[in-house]
Amino acid sequence: MSIVEQKELNVRSITNGKLTWFYIEKPTPNEVRFLAQRFHFHPLDLDDLLSRVQRPKIDEYEDYLFMVLHFPVFDEQSRITKPSELDIFIGENYVVTVHCSGDLKPLAKFFQDCEDDKESRERYLGRSSGFLFYHILDRLVNSCFPILDKVTQNIDDIEDIILTKPIPETVREISLIRRDLISFRRVVHPQIAVLEMLEKEEYPVFKEDQEVYFGDVADHIRKIWDGLEDCKEVIDG
């Protein structure tokens, strides 16, 4: 087992056995050149690291997968849920996560836990790249539930105000919640198809039972979408 930090680059890595997790936040051309030299990824995939990809996707190559996913992050100042992009390369012996904006706290915490704790490192990096990738996805998808709970609570609070003490400010509050809900839905909905592809398609790079592991993640994202649909019905009403 070894832990290495690239001192001249914004690249951190953890190695356990044959598997290495490369972790990059806020990539610059320097980090992209590092990946190009080390892995020989497709130039179009590397270009995506420095640009905002509007839609999630999976690109399959002979020896690796490249994925773009978006996860919701609530902005306290603007009171709106915004998308945060995560680009992922998955090969037989590596996982590369490139986080464009650096605000996915569950991802940062998971990497830190694996870096600091030997037991976590051996548990999550001790089997396969697919197993590690599943746990990365699982943490990020599950982090959506507290954001959904916050939206639901805001709607419940507004309902109480409307029934007990309707005031003009309530209209503005409903508008803010509705705007946040629309933005949240825009982030979540495109992810469903990608996660269902992971559940149903066969990708040779994964050594795990895809249907079991990624079916669990796909089920969670569908539950989040159902919750957003319920919120939409209430706020529209």
mmCIF file of C-alpha atoms in Angstrom:
data_model
loop_
_atom_site.group_PDB
_atom_site.id
_atom_site.type_symbol
_atom_site.label_atom_id
_atom_site.label_comp_id
_atom_site.label_asym_id
_atom_site.label_seq_id
_atom_site.Cartn_x
_atom_site.Cartn_y
_atom_site.Cartn_z
ATOM 1 C CA MET A 1 0.000 0.000 0.000
ATOM 2 C CA SER A 2 1.246 3.476 -0.806
ATOM 3 C CA ILE A 3 -0.112 7.000 -0.709
ATOM 4 C CA VAL A 4 1.329 9.516 -3.145
ATOM 5 C CA GLU A 5 0.647 13.213 -3.699
ATOM 6 C CA GLN A 6 1.835 14.821 -6.920
ATOM 7 C CA LYS A 7 3.589 17.866 -5.440
ATOM 8 C CA GLU A 8 3.688 19.973 -8.603
ATOM 9 C CA LEU A 9 0.179 19.062 -9.716
ATOM 10 C CA ASN A 10 -3.278 19.175 -8.216
ATOM 11 C CA VAL A 11 -3.345 15.371 -8.254
ATOM 12 C CA ARG A 12 -3.695 13.139 -5.213
ATOM 13 C CA SER A 13 -3.669 9.369 -5.353
ATOM 14 C CA ILE A 14 -4.171 6.331 -3.158
ATOM 15 C CA THR A 15 -2.894 2.885 -4.085
ATOM 16 C CA ASN A 16 -3.931 -0.356 -2.454
ATOM 17 C CA GLY A 17 -2.663 -3.521 -4.095
ATOM 18 C CA LYS A 18 -3.088 -3.145 -7.846
ATOM 19 C CA LEU A 19 -5.799 -0.470 -7.672
ATOM 20 C CA THR A 20 -5.137 3.289 -7.638
ATOM 21 C CA TRP A 21 -7.621 6.116 -7.148
ATOM 22 C CA PHE A 22 -6.479 9.406 -8.705
ATOM 23 C CA TYR A 23 -8.323 12.411 -7.272
ATOM 24 C CA ILE A 24 -8.302 15.809 -9.020
ATOM 25 C CA GLU A 25 -10.193 18.976 -8.108
ATOM 26 C CA LYS A 26 -10.493 22.059 -10.344
ATOM 27 C CA PRO A 27 -8.337 20.702 -13.177
ATOM 28 C CA THR A 28 -6.014 22.932 -15.186
ATOM 29 C CA PRO A 29 -4.189 22.139 -18.448
ATOM 30 C CA ASN A 30 -1.323 20.783 -16.321
ATOM 31 C CA GLU A 31 -3.487 18.029 -14.816
ATOM 32 C CA VAL A 32 -4.933 17.230 -18.241
ATOM 33 C CA ARG A 33 -1.411 16.833 -19.664
ATOM 34 C CA PHE A 34 -0.535 14.539 -16.749
ATOM 35 C CA LEU A 35 -3.500 12.282 -17.549
ATOM 36 C CA ALA A 36 -2.712 12.325 -21.273
ATOM 37 C CA GLN A 37 0.875 11.216 -20.661
ATOM 38 C CA ARG A 38 0.020 8.620 -18.033
ATOM 39 C CA PHE A 39 -3.056 6.981 -19.554
ATOM 40 C CA HIS A 40 -3.336 8.032 -23.212
ATOM 41 C CA PHE A 41 -7.028 8.814 -22.880
ATOM 42 C CA HIS A 42 -8.940 9.950 -25.954
ATOM 43 C CA PRO A 43 -8.264 13.665 -26.652
ATOM 44 C CA LEU A 44 -11.987 14.473 -26.789
ATOM 45 C CA ASP A 45 -12.471 13.062 -23.285
ATOM 46 C CA LEU A 46 -9.560 15.124 -22.016
ATOM 47 C CA ASP A 47 -11.046 18.237 -23.653
ATOM 48 C CA ASP A 48 -14.254 17.616 -21.701
ATOM 49 C CA LEU A 49 -12.336 18.002 -18.438
ATOM 50 C CA LEU A 50 -11.842 21.717 -19.069
ATOM 51 C CA SER A 51 -15.298 22.434 -20.467
ATOM 52 C CA ARG A 52 -18.766 22.180 -19.018
ATOM 53 C CA VAL A 53 -20.530 19.129 -20.459
ATOM 54 C CA GLN A 54 -24.249 19.817 -20.521
ATOM 55 C CA ARG A 55 -25.454 16.236 -20.499
ATOM 56 C CA PRO A 56 -24.277 13.154 -18.593
ATOM 57 C CA LYS A 57 -22.844 10.378 -20.739
ATOM 58 C CA ILE A 58 -20.891 7.134 -20.888
ATOM 59 C CA ASP A 59 -18.180 6.621 -23.515
ATOM 60 C CA GLU A 60 -16.896 3.051 -23.776
ATOM 61 C CA TYR A 61 -13.416 2.207 -25.061
ATOM 62 C CA GLU A 62 -11.492 -1.029 -25.315
ATOM 63 C CA ASP A 63 -9.772 -0.673 -21.955
ATOM 64 C CA TYR A 64 -11.645 2.042 -20.054
ATOM 65 C CA LEU A 65 -14.924 3.885 -19.548
ATOM 66 C CA PHE A 66 -15.310 7.653 -19.459
ATOM 67 C CA MET A 67 -18.341 9.061 -17.671
ATOM 68 C CA VAL A 68 -19.721 12.530 -17.090
ATOM 69 C CA LEU A 69 -22.233 12.922 -14.258
ATOM 70 C CA HIS A 70 -23.835 15.886 -12.532
ATOM 71 C CA PHE A 71 -24.808 15.988 -8.866
ATOM 72 C CA PRO A 72 -26.906 18.625 -7.074
ATOM 73 C CA VAL A 73 -25.279 21.116 -4.714
ATOM 74 C CA PHE A 74 -27.391 23.657 -2.832
ATOM 75 C CA ASP A 75 -26.122 27.238 -2.984
ATOM 76 C CA GLU A 76 -27.085 28.933 0.289
ATOM 77 C CA GLN A 77 -26.565 32.447 -1.053
ATOM 78 C CA SER A 78 -28.752 32.161 -4.154
ATOM 79 C CA ARG A 79 -31.050 29.545 -2.559
ATOM 80 C CA ILE A 80 -30.935 27.370 -5.624
ATOM 81 C CA THR A 81 -29.683 23.848 -6.314
ATOM 82 C CA LYS A 82 -26.981 23.832 -8.971
ATOM 83 C CA PRO A 83 -25.279 21.021 -10.911
ATOM 84 C CA SER A 84 -21.728 20.023 -10.025
ATOM 85 C CA GLU A 85 -19.904 18.051 -12.708
ATOM 86 C CA LEU A 86 -17.854 14.937 -12.028
ATOM 87 C CA ASP A 87 -15.790 13.290 -14.777
ATOM 88 C CA ILE A 88 -14.686 9.698 -14.173
ATOM 89 C CA PHE A 89 -12.264 7.365 -15.959
ATOM 90 C CA ILE A 90 -12.488 3.688 -14.975
ATOM 91 C CA GLY A 91 -9.939 1.097 -16.045
ATOM 92 C CA GLU A 92 -9.087 -2.348 -14.734
ATOM 93 C CA ASN A 93 -6.580 -1.060 -12.169
ATOM 94 C CA TYR A 94 -7.545 2.572 -11.676
ATOM 95 C CA VAL A 95 -10.324 5.069 -11.072
ATOM 96 C CA VAL A 96 -9.742 8.726 -11.937
ATOM 97 C CA THR A 97 -12.224 11.264 -10.548
ATOM 98 C CA VAL A 98 -11.995 14.816 -11.865
ATOM 99 C CA HIS A 99 -14.203 17.232 -9.954
ATOM 100 C CA CYS A 100 -14.554 20.449 -11.864
ATOM 101 C CA SER A 101 -15.730 22.847 -9.140
ATOM 102 C CA GLY A 102 -14.519 21.221 -5.937
ATOM 103 C CA ASP A 103 -17.841 21.480 -4.058
ATOM 104 C CA LEU A 104 -18.827 17.804 -3.873
ATOM 105 C CA LYS A 105 -18.122 17.364 -0.171
ATOM 106 C CA PRO A 106 -19.202 13.684 0.021
ATOM 107 C CA LEU A 107 -16.611 12.821 -2.644
ATOM 108 C CA ALA A 108 -13.855 14.782 -0.897
ATOM 109 C CA LYS A 109 -14.716 13.169 2.450
ATOM 110 C CA PHE A 110 -14.737 9.661 0.982
ATOM 111 C CA PHE A 111 -11.297 10.157 -0.551
ATOM 112 C CA GLN A 112 -9.988 11.626 2.708
ATOM 113 C CA ASP A 113 -11.376 8.673 4.678
ATOM 114 C CA CYS A 114 -9.653 6.196 2.364
ATOM 115 C CA GLU A 115 -6.455 8.207 2.552
ATOM 116 C CA ASP A 116 -6.425 8.413 6.358
ATOM 117 C CA ASP A 117 -7.905 5.087 7.398
ATOM 118 C CA LYS A 118 -6.222 1.811 6.481
ATOM 119 C CA GLU A 119 -9.378 -0.230 7.078
ATOM 120 C CA SER A 120 -11.416 1.968 4.694
ATOM 121 C CA ARG A 121 -8.629 1.896 2.138
ATOM 122 C CA GLU A 122 -8.438 -1.881 2.158
ATOM 123 C CA ARG A 123 -12.204 -2.262 2.125
ATOM 124 C CA TYR A 124 -12.960 0.032 -0.824
ATOM 125 C CA LEU A 125 -9.754 -0.317 -2.850
ATOM 126 C CA GLY A 126 -9.175 -3.963 -2.046
ATOM 127 C CA ARG A 127 -11.435 -5.572 -4.642
ATOM 128 C CA SER A 128 -11.808 -3.901 -8.040
ATOM 129 C CA SER A 129 -12.212 -0.567 -9.794
ATOM 130 C CA GLY A 130 -15.923 -1.309 -10.284
ATOM 131 C CA PHE A 131 -16.415 -1.878 -6.559
ATOM 132 C CA LEU A 132 -14.719 1.441 -5.714
ATOM 133 C CA PHE A 133 -16.713 3.235 -8.424
ATOM 134 C CA TYR A 134 -19.969 1.819 -7.052
ATOM 135 C CA HIS A 135 -19.218 3.219 -3.589
ATOM 136 C CA ILE A 136 -18.294 6.623 -5.042
ATOM 137 C CA LEU A 137 -21.633 6.725 -6.858
ATOM 138 C CA ASP A 138 -23.531 5.423 -3.842
ATOM 139 C CA ARG A 139 -22.240 8.228 -1.610
ATOM 140 C CA LEU A 140 -22.935 10.942 -4.148
ATOM 141 C CA VAL A 141 -26.455 9.743 -4.964
ATOM 142 C CA ASN A 142 -27.316 9.327 -1.285
ATOM 143 C CA SER A 143 -26.129 12.892 -0.651
ATOM 144 C CA CYS A 144 -29.133 14.020 -2.732
ATOM 145 C CA PHE A 145 -31.588 12.875 -0.066
ATOM 146 C CA PRO A 146 -30.748 15.623 2.493
ATOM 147 C CA ILE A 147 -31.178 18.239 -0.265
ATOM 148 C CA LEU A 148 -34.559 16.725 -1.141
ATOM 149 C CA ASP A 149 -35.498 16.710 2.563
ATOM 150 C CA LYS A 150 -34.688 20.425 2.726
ATOM 151 C CA VAL A 151 -36.957 21.174 -0.233
ATOM 152 C CA THR A 152 -39.748 19.100 1.308
ATOM 153 C CA GLN A 153 -39.400 20.878 4.642
ATOM 154 C CA ASN A 154 -39.527 24.290 2.945
ATOM 155 C CA ILE A 155 -42.738 23.280 1.180
ATOM 156 C CA ASP A 156 -44.260 22.035 4.448
ATOM 157 C CA ASP A 157 -43.381 25.342 6.136
ATOM 158 C CA ILE A 158 -45.035 27.314 3.335
ATOM 159 C CA GLU A 159 -48.184 25.195 3.556
ATOM 160 C CA ASP A 160 -48.443 25.969 7.283
ATOM 161 C CA ILE A 161 -48.071 29.702 6.649
ATOM 162 C CA ILE A 162 -50.694 29.698 3.895
ATOM 163 C CA LEU A 163 -53.198 27.927 6.116
ATOM 164 C CA THR A 164 -52.583 29.968 9.283
ATOM 165 C CA LYS A 165 -51.329 33.409 8.264
ATOM 166 C CA PRO A 166 -51.248 34.155 4.553
ATOM 167 C CA ILE A 167 -49.009 37.144 3.797
ATOM 168 C CA PRO A 168 -47.728 38.717 0.550
ATOM 169 C CA GLU A 169 -44.186 37.497 1.210
ATOM 170 C CA THR A 170 -45.474 33.944 0.870
ATOM 171 C CA VAL A 171 -45.808 34.402 -2.901
ATOM 172 C CA ARG A 172 -42.104 35.248 -3.203
ATOM 173 C CA GLU A 173 -41.172 32.294 -0.999
ATOM 174 C CA ILE A 174 -43.188 29.920 -3.171
ATOM 175 C CA SER A 175 -41.446 31.328 -6.260
ATOM 176 C CA LEU A 176 -38.019 30.735 -4.727
ATOM 177 C CA ILE A 177 -38.866 27.159 -3.775
ATOM 178 C CA ARG A 178 -40.339 26.489 -7.201
ATOM 179 C CA ARG A 179 -37.208 27.849 -8.917
ATOM 180 C CA ASP A 180 -35.012 25.644 -6.734
ATOM 181 C CA LEU A 181 -37.216 22.627 -7.420
ATOM 182 C CA ILE A 182 -37.038 23.161 -11.187
ATOM 183 C CA SER A 183 -33.249 23.412 -11.041
ATOM 184 C CA PHE A 184 -32.988 20.304 -8.850
ATOM 185 C CA ARG A 185 -35.154 18.326 -11.293
ATOM 186 C CA ARG A 186 -32.977 19.453 -14.208
ATOM 187 C CA VAL A 187 -29.906 18.062 -12.457
ATOM 188 C CA VAL A 188 -31.410 14.725 -11.444
ATOM 189 C CA HIS A 189 -33.481 13.698 -14.451
ATOM 190 C CA PRO A 190 -30.641 13.171 -16.999
ATOM 191 C CA GLN A 191 -28.691 11.045 -14.506
ATOM 192 C CA ILE A 192 -31.442 8.414 -14.397
ATOM 193 C CA ALA A 193 -30.788 7.132 -17.925
ATOM 194 C CA VAL A 194 -27.015 6.909 -17.350
ATOM 195 C CA LEU A 195 -27.362 5.018 -14.077
ATOM 196 C CA GLU A 196 -29.902 2.672 -15.642
ATOM 197 C CA MET A 197 -27.374 1.966 -18.419
ATOM 198 C CA LEU A 198 -24.866 0.949 -15.754
ATOM 199 C CA GLU A 199 -27.534 -1.301 -14.278
ATOM 200 C CA LYS A 200 -28.521 -3.019 -17.537
ATOM 201 C CA GLU A 201 -25.540 -2.924 -19.928
ATOM 202 C CA GLU A 202 -22.521 -5.218 -19.697
ATOM 203 C CA TYR A 203 -19.186 -3.404 -19.427
ATOM 204 C CA PRO A 204 -16.132 -5.726 -19.424
ATOM 205 C CA VAL A 205 -14.131 -3.295 -17.270
ATOM 206 C CA PHE A 206 -16.367 -4.108 -14.301
ATOM 207 C CA LYS A 207 -15.659 -7.327 -12.437
ATOM 208 C CA GLU A 208 -18.621 -6.935 -10.073
ATOM 209 C CA ASP A 209 -22.255 -7.929 -10.599
ATOM 210 C CA GLN A 210 -23.452 -4.735 -12.277
ATOM 211 C CA GLU A 211 -27.161 -5.386 -11.877
ATOM 212 C CA VAL A 212 -26.853 -5.891 -8.112
ATOM 213 C CA TYR A 213 -24.572 -2.964 -7.336
ATOM 214 C CA PHE A 214 -25.623 -0.346 -9.862
ATOM 215 C CA GLY A 215 -29.253 -1.438 -9.634
ATOM 216 C CA ASP A 216 -29.112 -0.255 -6.023
ATOM 217 C CA VAL A 217 -27.811 3.175 -7.082
ATOM 218 C CA ALA A 218 -30.349 3.425 -9.919
ATOM 219 C CA ASP A 219 -33.128 2.583 -7.456
ATOM 220 C CA HIS A 220 -31.999 5.425 -5.184
ATOM 221 C CA ILE A 221 -31.954 7.984 -8.008
ATOM 222 C CA ARG A 222 -35.464 6.874 -9.036
ATOM 223 C CA LYS A 223 -36.656 7.380 -5.451
ATOM 224 C CA ILE A 224 -35.191 10.890 -5.473
ATOM 225 C CA TRP A 225 -37.005 11.623 -8.729
ATOM 226 C CA ASP A 226 -40.291 10.342 -7.268
ATOM 227 C CA GLY A 227 -39.781 12.665 -4.299
ATOM 228 C CA LEU A 228 -39.196 15.598 -6.644
ATOM 229 C CA GLU A 229 -42.372 14.726 -8.544
ATOM 230 C CA ASP A 230 -44.336 14.779 -5.284
ATOM 231 C CA CYS A 231 -42.835 18.163 -4.391
ATOM 232 C CA LYS A 232 -43.749 19.522 -7.811
ATOM 233 C CA GLU A 233 -47.391 18.495 -7.398
ATOM 234 C CA VAL A 234 -47.606 20.196 -4.016
ATOM 235 C CA ILE A 235 -45.892 23.429 -5.030
ATOM 236 C CA ASP A 236 -47.949 23.683 -8.238
ATOM 237 C CA GLY A 237 -51.094 23.181 -6.186
#
